Coordinates of N, CA and C in Angstrom, one line a residue:
M1 N 9.0 18.4 -14.8 CA 8.0 17.8 -13.6 C 7.2 16.9 -14.4
T2 N 6.5 17.3 -15.5 CA 5.4 16.5 -16.3 C 6.0 15.2 -16.8
I3 N 7.4 15.1 -17.0 CA 7.8 13.9 -17.5 C 8.1 13.0 -16.4
F4 N 8.1 13.3 -15.0 CA 8.2 12.4 -14.0 C 6.9 12.0 -13.7
I5 N 6.0 13.0 -13.7 CA 4.3 12.5 -13.6 C 4.0 11.5 -14.5
N6 N 4.5 11.6 -15.8 CA 4.2 10.7 -16.7 C 4.8 9.5 -16.5
F7 N 5.9 9.4 -16.1 CA 6.7 8.2 -15.7 C 6.1 7.3 -14.7
L8 N 5.5 8.3 -13.6 CA 5.0 7.5 -12.5 C 3.6 7.0 -12.7
R9 N 2.8 7.7 -13.7 CA 1.5 7.1 -14.2 C 1.7 6.0 -15.1
S10 N 2.9 6.0 -15.9 CA 3.3 4.7 -16.6 C 3.6 3.6 -15.8
L11 N 4.3 3.8 -15.0 CA 4.8 2.8 -14.0 C 3.7 2.3 -13.0
L12 N 2.8 2.9 -12.7 CA 1.6 2.4 -12.2 C 0.7 1.8 -12.7
L13 N 0.5 2.0 -13.9 CA -0.4 1.4 -14.7 C 0.4 -0.1 -15.4
T14 N 1.6 0.0 -15.6 CA 2.5 -1.2 -15.6 C 2.2 -2.1 -14.6
I15 N 2.4 -1.6 -13.3 CA 2.4 -2.6 -12.3 C 0.9 -3.2 -12.0
I16 N -0.3 -2.4 -12.3 CA -1.6 -2.9 -12.2 C -1.9 -3.9 -13.3
F17 N -1.3 -3.7 -14.4 CA -1.7 -4.5 -15.6 C -0.8 -5.9 -15.4
S18 N 0.5 -5.7 -15.0 CA 1.4 -6.9 -14.8 C 0.8 -7.7 -13.8
F19 N 0.2 -7.0 -12.6 CA -0.3 -8.1 -11.6 C -1.6 -8.7 -12.0
A20 N -2.5 -8.0 -12.8 CA -3.7 -8.5 -13.1 C -3.6 -9.7 -14.2
A21 N -2.7 -9.5 -15.2 CA -2.4 -10.3 -16.4 C -2.4 -11.8 -15.9
P22 N -1.6 -12.3 -15.2 CA -1.4 -13.7 -14.8 C -2.8 -14.3 -13.9
M23 N -3.4 -13.4 -13.3 CA -4.6 -13.6 -12.4 C -5.8 -14.0 -13.5
F24 N -5.9 -12.9 -14.6 CA -6.8 -13.3 -15.5 C -6.7 -14.3 -16.4
L25 N -5.2 -14.6 -16.7 CA -5.0 -15.8 -17.5 C -5.2 -17.1 -16.8
V26 N -4.8 -17.2 -15.6 CA -5.1 -18.5 -14.9 C -6.6 -18.7 -14.6
G27 N -7.2 -17.4 -14.2 CA -8.7 -17.6 -13.9 C -9.6 -18.1 -15.1
S28 N -9.3 -17.4 -16.4 CA -10.0 -17.5 -17.6 C -9.8 -19.0 -18.1
G29 N -8.5 -19.4 -17.8 CA -7.9 -20.9 -18.2 C -8.9 -21.9 -17.3
L30 N -9.2 -21.5 -16.1 CA -9.6 -22.6 -15.4 C -11.4 -22.4 -15.5
L31 N -11.7 -21.3 -15.8 CA -13.0 -21.1 -16.2 C -13.3 -21.8 -17.5
L32 N -12.5 -21.8 -18.5 CA -12.8 -22.5 -19.7 C -12.7 -24.0 -19.5
L33 N -11.8 -24.4 -18.6 CA -11.6 -25.9 -18.4 C -13.0 -26.3 -17.7
S34 N -13.6 -25.5 -16.8 CA -14.9 -25.9 -16.3 C -16.1 -25.9 -17.1
L35 N -16.0 -25.0 -18.0 CA -17.0 -25.1 -19.1 C -16.9 -26.3 -20.1
I36 N -15.8 -26.5 -20.6 CA -15.4 -27.6 -21.4 C -15.9 -29.0 -20.6
G37 N -15.7 -28.9 -19.3 CA -15.9 -30.0 -18.6 C -17.5 -30.5 -18.5
H38 N -18.4 -29.6 -19.0 CA -19.7 -30.0 -19.2 C -20.1 -30.9 -20.3
F39 N -19.1 -31.1 -21.2 CA -19.2 -31.9 -22.4 C -19.1 -33.3 -22.1
P40 N -20.0 -34.2 -22.5 CA -19.8 -35.6 -22.2 C -18.5 -36.2 -22.6
G41 N -17.8 -36.9 -21.8 CA -16.6 -37.6 -22.1 C -15.3 -36.7 -21.9
L42 N -15.6 -35.4 -21.7 CA -14.4 -34.4 -21.4 C -14.2 -34.2 -19.7
Q43 N -15.1 -34.7 -19.0 CA -15.1 -34.2 -17.6 C -13.7 -34.7 -17.0
E44 N -13.2 -36.0 -17.2 CA -12.2 -36.4 -16.6 C -10.8 -35.8 -17.2
L45 N -10.7 -35.3 -18.5 CA -9.6 -34.9 -19.0 C -9.4 -33.4 -18.4
T46 N -10.6 -32.7 -18.4 CA -10.5 -31.2 -17.9 C -10.3 -31.2 -16.2
E47 N -10.7 -32.2 -15.6 CA -10.4 -32.4 -14.1 C -8.9 -32.7 -13.8
A48 N -8.3 -33.5 -14.7 CA -7.0 -33.9 -14.8 C -6.1 -32.6 -15.1
I49 N -6.5 -31.8 -16.0 CA -5.9 -30.5 -16.3 C -5.8 -29.5 -15.4
A50 N -6.9 -29.4 -14.8 CA -7.2 -28.3 -13.7 C -6.5 -28.8 -12.5
T51 N -6.3 -30.1 -12.1 CA -5.5 -30.7 -11.0 C -4.1 -30.2 -11.2
E52 N -3.5 -30.4 -12.3 CA -2.1 -30.3 -12.7 C -1.8 -28.7 -12.5
I53 N -2.7 -27.9 -12.9 CA -2.8 -26.5 -12.7 C -2.6 -26.2 -11.3
M54 N -3.5 -26.5 -10.6 CA -3.4 -26.4 -9.0 C -2.2 -26.9 -8.6
H55 N -1.7 -28.0 -8.9 CA -0.4 -28.5 -8.3 C 0.9 -27.6 -8.7
F56 N 0.8 -27.0 -9.9 CA 1.7 -26.4 -10.6 C 1.6 -25.0 -9.6
L57 N 0.6 -24.4 -9.4 CA 0.4 -23.1 -8.6 C 0.9 -23.4 -7.1
A58 N 0.5 -24.6 -6.7 CA 0.9 -25.1 -5.4 C 2.4 -25.1 -5.1
T59 N 3.1 -25.5 -6.2 CA 4.7 -25.6 -6.1 C 5.1 -24.1 -5.8
F60 N 4.7 -23.0 -6.3 CA 5.0 -21.6 -6.1 C 4.7 -21.1 -4.9
G61 N 3.6 -21.7 -4.3 CA 2.9 -20.9 -3.0 C 2.9 -21.8 -1.7
S62 N 3.9 -22.7 -1.7 CA 4.4 -23.6 -0.6 C 3.0 -24.4 -0.2
G63 N 2.4 -24.8 -1.2 CA 1.4 -25.9 -0.9 C 0.0 -25.2 -1.0
T64 N 0.0 -23.9 -1.3 CA -1.3 -23.3 -1.5 C -1.4 -22.7 -2.9
P65 N -2.3 -23.0 -3.7 CA -2.5 -22.6 -5.1 C -2.7 -20.9 -5.3
L66 N -3.7 -20.5 -4.3 CA -3.8 -19.0 -4.2 C -2.4 -18.3 -4.0
R67 N -1.6 -18.8 -3.0 CA -0.6 -18.2 -2.8 C 0.4 -18.2 -3.9
G68 N 0.4 -19.2 -4.7 CA 1.4 -19.4 -5.8 C 0.9 -18.5 -6.9
L69 N -0.2 -18.2 -7.0 CA -0.8 -17.3 -8.1 C -0.3 -15.9 -7.6
F70 N -0.5 -15.5 -6.2 CA 0.2 -14.4 -5.9 C 1.5 -14.2 -6.1
V71 N 2.1 -15.2 -6.0 CA 3.7 -15.1 -6.0 C 4.2 -14.9 -7.6
I72 N 3.4 -15.6 -8.6 CA 3.7 -15.5 -9.8 C 3.2 -14.0 -10.3
S73 N 2.2 -13.4 -9.9 CA 1.7 -12.3 -10.2 C 2.7 -11.2 -9.8
L74 N 3.1 -11.3 -8.4 CA 4.1 -10.3 -8.1 C 5.3 -10.3 -8.7
T75 N 5.9 -11.7 -9.1 CA 6.9 -11.5 -10.0 C 6.9 -11.0 -11.3
C76 N 5.8 -11.1 -12.0 CA 5.5 -10.4 -13.3 C 5.3 -8.9 -12.9
T77 N 4.9 -8.5 -11.9 CA 4.7 -7.2 -11.7 C 6.1 -6.4 -11.5
F78 N 7.1 -7.3 -10.9 CA 8.3 -6.7 -10.6 C 9.1 -6.8 -11.9
V79 N 9.0 -7.8 -12.9 CA 9.6 -7.7 -14.1 C 9.0 -6.6 -14.9
G80 N 7.7 -6.4 -15.1 CA 7.0 -5.4 -15.7 C 7.4 -4.0 -15.4
A81 N 7.6 -3.8 -14.1 CA 8.1 -2.5 -13.4 C 9.5 -2.1 -14.1
L82 N 10.5 -3.4 -13.9 CA 11.7 -3.2 -14.3 C 11.7 -2.8 -15.7
F83 N 11.1 -3.4 -16.6 CA 11.0 -3.3 -18.1 C 10.4 -1.8 -18.4
D84 N 9.6 -1.3 -17.7 CA 9.0 -0.1 -17.7 C 10.1 0.9 -17.4
M85 N 10.8 0.8 -16.5 CA 11.8 1.6 -16.0 C 13.2 1.7 -17.1
Y86 N 13.2 0.5 -17.5 CA 14.6 0.6 -18.7 C 13.9 1.2 -19.9
V87 N 12.8 1.1 -20.3 CA 12.2 1.8 -21.5 C 12.3 3.4 -21.1
Y88 N 11.8 3.7 -20.1 CA 11.8 5.3 -19.7 C 13.3 5.7 -19.5
Y89 N 14.4 5.0 -19.3 CA 15.9 5.2 -19.4 C 16.1 5.3 -20.9
K90 N 15.9 4.3 -21.6 CA 16.3 4.2 -22.9 C 15.7 5.5 -23.7
Y91 N 14.5 5.8 -23.5 CA 13.9 7.2 -24.1 C 14.5 8.3 -23.7
Q92 N 14.9 8.3 -22.4 CA 15.7 9.5 -22.0 C 17.1 9.7 -22.7
I93 N 17.7 8.6 -22.8 CA 19.1 8.6 -23.4 C 18.9 9.0 -24.8
L94 N 18.0 8.3 -25.8 CA 17.6 8.6 -27.1 C 17.1 10.2 -27.2
R95 N 16.4 10.5 -26.4 CA 15.7 12.1 -26.3 C 17.2 13.0 -26.2
I96 N 18.1 12.7 -25.4 CA 19.2 13.6 -25.3 C 20.2 13.5 -26.4
D97 N 20.4 12.4 -27.1 CA 21.2 12.2 -28.2 C 20.6 13.0 -29.5
S98 N 19.4 13.1 -29.6 CA 18.8 13.6 -30.8 C 18.5 15.1 -30.8

């Protein structure tokens, strides 16, 4: 029973971190761009990069960048959960063989 509890705990942590990682990455990238935009001569460049990031996110979100970020985060969550289940399965197989 403890193996199943450990699996669920691992799966839940994987889901949370896999969902938060793309949001943190995009958010910190946009924050960094806005901070760099305060330097003279770099404002137009950082605005152009931020606009392209928003267009990229809007592509996945049917025109809404925030929805696109959620779609990408949910996809990463699904892939992370599948990977965690695969690792659990391989661990069980290796444990039985040895």
